[in-house]
mmCIF file of C-alpha atoms in Angstrom:
data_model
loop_
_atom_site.group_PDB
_atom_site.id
_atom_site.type_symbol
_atom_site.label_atom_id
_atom_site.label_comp_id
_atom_site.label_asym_id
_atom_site.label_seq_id
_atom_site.Cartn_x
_atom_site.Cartn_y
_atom_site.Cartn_z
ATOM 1 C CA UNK A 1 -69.741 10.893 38.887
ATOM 2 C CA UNK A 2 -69.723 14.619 38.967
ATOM 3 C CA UNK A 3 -70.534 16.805 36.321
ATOM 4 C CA UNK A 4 -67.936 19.815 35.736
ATOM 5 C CA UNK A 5 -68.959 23.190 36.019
ATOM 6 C CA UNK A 6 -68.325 25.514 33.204
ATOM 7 C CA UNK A 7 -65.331 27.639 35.395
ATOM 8 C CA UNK A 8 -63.650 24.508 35.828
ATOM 9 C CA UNK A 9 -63.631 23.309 32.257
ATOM 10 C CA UNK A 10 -62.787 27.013 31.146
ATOM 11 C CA UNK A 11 -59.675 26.457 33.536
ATOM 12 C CA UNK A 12 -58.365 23.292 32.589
ATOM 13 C CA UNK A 13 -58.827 23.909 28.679
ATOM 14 C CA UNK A 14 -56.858 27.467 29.528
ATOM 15 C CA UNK A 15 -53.920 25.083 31.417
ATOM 16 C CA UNK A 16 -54.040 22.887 28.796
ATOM 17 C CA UNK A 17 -53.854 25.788 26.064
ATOM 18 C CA UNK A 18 -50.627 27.143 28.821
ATOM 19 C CA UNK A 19 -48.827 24.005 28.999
ATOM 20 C CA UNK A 20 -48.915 23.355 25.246
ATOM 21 C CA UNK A 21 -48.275 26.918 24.121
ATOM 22 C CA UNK A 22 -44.579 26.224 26.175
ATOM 23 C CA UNK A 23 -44.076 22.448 25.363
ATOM 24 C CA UNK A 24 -44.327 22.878 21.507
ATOM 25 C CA UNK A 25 -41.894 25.891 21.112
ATOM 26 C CA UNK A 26 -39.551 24.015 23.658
ATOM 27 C CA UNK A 27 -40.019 20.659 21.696
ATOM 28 C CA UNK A 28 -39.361 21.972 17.976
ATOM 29 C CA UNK A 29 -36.107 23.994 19.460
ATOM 30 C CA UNK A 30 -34.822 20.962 21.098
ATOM 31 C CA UNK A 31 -35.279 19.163 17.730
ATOM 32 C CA UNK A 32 -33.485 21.506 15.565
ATOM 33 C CA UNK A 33 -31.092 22.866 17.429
ATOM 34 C CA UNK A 34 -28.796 19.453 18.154
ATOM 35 C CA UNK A 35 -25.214 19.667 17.234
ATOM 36 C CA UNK A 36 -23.482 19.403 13.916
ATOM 37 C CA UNK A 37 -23.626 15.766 12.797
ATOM 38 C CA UNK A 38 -20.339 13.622 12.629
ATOM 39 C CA UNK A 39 -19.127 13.201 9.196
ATOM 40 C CA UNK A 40 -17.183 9.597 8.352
ATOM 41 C CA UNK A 41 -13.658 9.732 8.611
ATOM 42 C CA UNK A 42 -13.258 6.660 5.854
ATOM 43 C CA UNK A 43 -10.563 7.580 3.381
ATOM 44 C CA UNK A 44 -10.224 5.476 0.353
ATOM 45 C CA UNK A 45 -6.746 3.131 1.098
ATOM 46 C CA UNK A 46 -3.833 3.709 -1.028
ATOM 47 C CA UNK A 47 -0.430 1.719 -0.933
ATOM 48 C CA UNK A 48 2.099 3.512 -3.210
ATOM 49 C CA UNK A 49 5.383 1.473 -2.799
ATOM 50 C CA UNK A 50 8.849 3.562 -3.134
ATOM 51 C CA UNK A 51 12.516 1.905 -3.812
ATOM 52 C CA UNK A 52 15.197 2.926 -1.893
ATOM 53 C CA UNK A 53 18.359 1.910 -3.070
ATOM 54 C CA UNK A 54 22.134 3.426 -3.338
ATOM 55 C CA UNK A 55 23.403 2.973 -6.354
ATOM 56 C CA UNK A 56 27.596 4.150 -6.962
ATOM 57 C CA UNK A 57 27.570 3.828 -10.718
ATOM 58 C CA UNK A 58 28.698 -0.231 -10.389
ATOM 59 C CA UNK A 59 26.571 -1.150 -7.558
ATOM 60 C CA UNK A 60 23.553 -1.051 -6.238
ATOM 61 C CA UNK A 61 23.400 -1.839 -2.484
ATOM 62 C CA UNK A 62 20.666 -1.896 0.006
ATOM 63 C CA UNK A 63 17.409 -2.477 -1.893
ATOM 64 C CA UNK A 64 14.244 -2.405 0.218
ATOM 65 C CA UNK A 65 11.020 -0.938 -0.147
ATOM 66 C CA UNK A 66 9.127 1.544 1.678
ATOM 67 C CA UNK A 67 5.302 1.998 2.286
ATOM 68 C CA UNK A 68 3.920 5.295 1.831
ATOM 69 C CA UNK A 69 0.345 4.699 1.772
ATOM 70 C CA UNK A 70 -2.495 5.027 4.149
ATOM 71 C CA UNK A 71 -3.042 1.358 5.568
ATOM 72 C CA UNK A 72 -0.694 -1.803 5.737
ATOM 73 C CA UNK A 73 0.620 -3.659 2.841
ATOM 74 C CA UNK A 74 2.555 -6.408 1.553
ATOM 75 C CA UNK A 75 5.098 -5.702 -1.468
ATOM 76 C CA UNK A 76 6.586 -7.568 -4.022
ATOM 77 C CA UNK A 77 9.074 -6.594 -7.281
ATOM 78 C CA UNK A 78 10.818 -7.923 -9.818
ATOM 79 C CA UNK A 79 14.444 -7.381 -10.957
ATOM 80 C CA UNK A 80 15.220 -6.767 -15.085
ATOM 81 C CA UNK A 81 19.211 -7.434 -15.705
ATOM 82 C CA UNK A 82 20.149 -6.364 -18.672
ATOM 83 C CA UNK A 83 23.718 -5.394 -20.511
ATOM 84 C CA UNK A 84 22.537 -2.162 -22.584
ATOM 85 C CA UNK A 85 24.917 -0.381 -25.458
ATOM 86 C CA UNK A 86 23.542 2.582 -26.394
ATOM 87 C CA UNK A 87 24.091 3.119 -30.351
ATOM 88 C CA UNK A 88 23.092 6.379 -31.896
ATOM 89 C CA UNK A 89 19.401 6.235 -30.810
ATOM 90 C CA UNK A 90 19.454 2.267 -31.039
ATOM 91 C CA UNK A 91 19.707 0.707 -27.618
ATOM 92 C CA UNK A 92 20.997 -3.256 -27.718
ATOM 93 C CA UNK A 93 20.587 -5.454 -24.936
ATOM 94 C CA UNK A 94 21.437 -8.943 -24.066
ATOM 95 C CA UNK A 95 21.086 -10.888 -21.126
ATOM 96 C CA UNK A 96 23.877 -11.023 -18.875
ATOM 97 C CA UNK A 97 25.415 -14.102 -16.888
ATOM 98 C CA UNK A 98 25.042 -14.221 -13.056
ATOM 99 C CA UNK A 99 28.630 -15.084 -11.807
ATOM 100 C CA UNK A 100 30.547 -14.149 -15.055
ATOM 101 C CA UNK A 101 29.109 -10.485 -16.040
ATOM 102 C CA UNK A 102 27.886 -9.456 -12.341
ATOM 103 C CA UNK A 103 27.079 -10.630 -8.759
ATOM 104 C CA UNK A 104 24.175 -10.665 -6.877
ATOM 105 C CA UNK A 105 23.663 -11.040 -2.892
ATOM 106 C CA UNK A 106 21.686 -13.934 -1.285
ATOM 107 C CA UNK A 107 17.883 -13.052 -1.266
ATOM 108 C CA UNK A 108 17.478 -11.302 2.261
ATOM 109 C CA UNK A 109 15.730 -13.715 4.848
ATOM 110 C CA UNK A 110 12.666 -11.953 4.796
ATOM 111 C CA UNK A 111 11.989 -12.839 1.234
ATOM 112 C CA UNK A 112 11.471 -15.662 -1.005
ATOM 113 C CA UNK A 113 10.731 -16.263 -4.473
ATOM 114 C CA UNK A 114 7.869 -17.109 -6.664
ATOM 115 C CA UNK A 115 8.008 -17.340 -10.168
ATOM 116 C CA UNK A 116 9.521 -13.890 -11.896
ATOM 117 C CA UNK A 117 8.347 -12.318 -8.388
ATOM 118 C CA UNK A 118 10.375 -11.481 -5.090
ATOM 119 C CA UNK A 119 8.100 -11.364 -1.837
ATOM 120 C CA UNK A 120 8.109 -9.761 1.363
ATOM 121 C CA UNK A 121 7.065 -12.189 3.970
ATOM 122 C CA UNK A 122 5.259 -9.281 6.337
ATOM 123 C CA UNK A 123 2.392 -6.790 5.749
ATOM 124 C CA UNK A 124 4.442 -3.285 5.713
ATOM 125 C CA UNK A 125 3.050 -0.605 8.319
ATOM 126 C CA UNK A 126 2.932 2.776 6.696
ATOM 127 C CA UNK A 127 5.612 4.882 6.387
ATOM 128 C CA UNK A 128 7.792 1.487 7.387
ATOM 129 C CA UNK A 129 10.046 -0.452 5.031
ATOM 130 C CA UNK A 130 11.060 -3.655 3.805
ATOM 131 C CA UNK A 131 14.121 -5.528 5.135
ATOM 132 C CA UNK A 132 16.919 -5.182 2.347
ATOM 133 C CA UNK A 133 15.946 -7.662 -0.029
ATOM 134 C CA UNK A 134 19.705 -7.680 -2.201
ATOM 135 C CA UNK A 135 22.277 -6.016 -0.222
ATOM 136 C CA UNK A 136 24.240 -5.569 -3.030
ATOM 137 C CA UNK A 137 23.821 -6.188 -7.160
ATOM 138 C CA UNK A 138 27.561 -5.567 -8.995
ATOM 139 C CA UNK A 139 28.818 -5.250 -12.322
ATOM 140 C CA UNK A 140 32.305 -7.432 -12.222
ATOM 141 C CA UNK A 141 33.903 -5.580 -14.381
ATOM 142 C CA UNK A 142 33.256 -2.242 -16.797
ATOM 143 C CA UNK A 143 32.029 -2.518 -19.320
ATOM 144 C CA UNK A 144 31.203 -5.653 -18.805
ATOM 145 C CA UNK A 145 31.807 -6.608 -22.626
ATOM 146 C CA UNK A 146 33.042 -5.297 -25.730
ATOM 147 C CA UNK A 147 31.127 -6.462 -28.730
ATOM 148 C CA UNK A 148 32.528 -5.210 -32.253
ATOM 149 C CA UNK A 149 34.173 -2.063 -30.391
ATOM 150 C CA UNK A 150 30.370 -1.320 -28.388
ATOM 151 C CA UNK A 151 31.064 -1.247 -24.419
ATOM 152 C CA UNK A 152 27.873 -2.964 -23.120
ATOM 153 C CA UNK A 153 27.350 -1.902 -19.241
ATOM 154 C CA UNK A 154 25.068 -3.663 -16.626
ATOM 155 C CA UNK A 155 21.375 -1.996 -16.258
ATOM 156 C CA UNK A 156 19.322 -3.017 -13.393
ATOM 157 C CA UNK A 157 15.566 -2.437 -13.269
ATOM 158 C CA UNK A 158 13.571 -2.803 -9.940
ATOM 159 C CA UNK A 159 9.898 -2.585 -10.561
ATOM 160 C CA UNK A 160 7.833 -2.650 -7.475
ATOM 161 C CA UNK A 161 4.075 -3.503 -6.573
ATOM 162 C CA UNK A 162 1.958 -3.165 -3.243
ATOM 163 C CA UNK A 163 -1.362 -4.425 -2.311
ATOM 164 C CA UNK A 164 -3.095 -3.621 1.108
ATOM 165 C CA UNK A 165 -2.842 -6.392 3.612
ATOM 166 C CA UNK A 166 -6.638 -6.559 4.420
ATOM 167 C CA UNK A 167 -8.606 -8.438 3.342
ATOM 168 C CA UNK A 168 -6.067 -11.427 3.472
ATOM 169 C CA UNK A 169 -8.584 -13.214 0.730
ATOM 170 C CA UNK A 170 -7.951 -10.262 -1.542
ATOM 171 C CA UNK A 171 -4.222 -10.887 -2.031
ATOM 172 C CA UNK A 172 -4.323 -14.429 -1.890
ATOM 173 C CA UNK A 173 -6.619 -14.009 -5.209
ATOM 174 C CA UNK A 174 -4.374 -11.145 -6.904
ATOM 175 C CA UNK A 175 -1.130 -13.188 -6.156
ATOM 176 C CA UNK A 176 -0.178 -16.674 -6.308
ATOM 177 C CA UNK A 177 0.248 -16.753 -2.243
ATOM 178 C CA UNK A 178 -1.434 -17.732 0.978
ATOM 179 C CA UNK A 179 -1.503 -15.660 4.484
ATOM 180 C CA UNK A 180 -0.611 -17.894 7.329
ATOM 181 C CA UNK A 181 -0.478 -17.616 10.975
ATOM 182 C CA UNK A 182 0.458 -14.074 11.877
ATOM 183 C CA UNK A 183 -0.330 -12.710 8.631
ATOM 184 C CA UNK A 184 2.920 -14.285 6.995
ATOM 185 C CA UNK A 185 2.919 -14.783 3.072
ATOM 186 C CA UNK A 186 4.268 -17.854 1.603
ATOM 187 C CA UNK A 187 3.813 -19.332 -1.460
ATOM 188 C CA UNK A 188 1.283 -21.482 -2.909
ATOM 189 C CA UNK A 189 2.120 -24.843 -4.085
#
């Protein structure tokens, strides 16, 4: 094996010295110069269910339900039918009779019953609605009784409530349903 000479030494530690004088400067700007990181797009979901509804002053027609959330949903309300007389500041109320005081549509095909609950049968894309759930909900007659000289008119409530569609475990817990095939509510036995 050969021994180095000194001027070959001196020239490989000065190449050396060369090579890493351009490699570190070159290395550390690579490093901290790379592009602005991605940020996460998540957004936190949100399902805020609107009524739509026309309403003439003695029916209301066309009730359905529209999504304006972030991410799909399935919706479900309830109906309050009430006679109200307002008295001074006292409001009475009684419960009217279907068929005698008013009239209500068939449940829409899309929907079905559980409990004090109407459901939709289908998540709800947003910005998409509901098929009409009661096409129409009408007072037979106005008033629809006189009490002791106090008119008593018909007072429908709608109250609505949404819950996103995913997980499907998540609203089978929250509501007494089940998610079949094609992500379909029904009810639970």
């Amino acid at each position: 094996m050969k021994r180095m000479n000194k001027r070959t030494l001196v020239m490989v530690s000065i190449l050396g010295l060369m090579v890493l004088a351009i490699a570190l400067p070159l290395t550390l700007g690579f490093l901290t110069s790379t592009p602005h990181a991605l940020e996460n797009q998540f957004s936190k979901p949100y399902v805020p269910p609107v009524i739509v509804e026309a309403f003439d002053g003695e029916t209301k027609s066309a009730i359905q339900f529209k999504n304006n959330g972030n991410v799909s949903a399935y919706i479900r309300a309830a109906l309050v039918i009430q006679a109200k007389a307002k008295v001074g500041e006292d409001i009475l109320a009684y419960h009217p009779v279907s068929g005698t005081d008013f009239t209500l549509s068939p449940l829409g095909s899309d929907w079905f019953k559980k409990g004090d609950y109407y459901y939709y049968k289908y998540p709800v894309a947003p910005g998409n609605s509901t098929q009409v759930m009661f096409s129409q909900i009408k007072a037979l007659k106005m008033p629809i009784k006189t009490v002791r000289g106090i008119d008593y008119y018909l007072n429908v409530d709608v109250a609505v409530q949404s819950i996103q569609s995913l997980p499907a475990a998540a609203v089978q817990q929250a509501w007494p349903v089940t998610v079949g095939t094609g992500a379909v509510l029904a009810p639970t036995p």
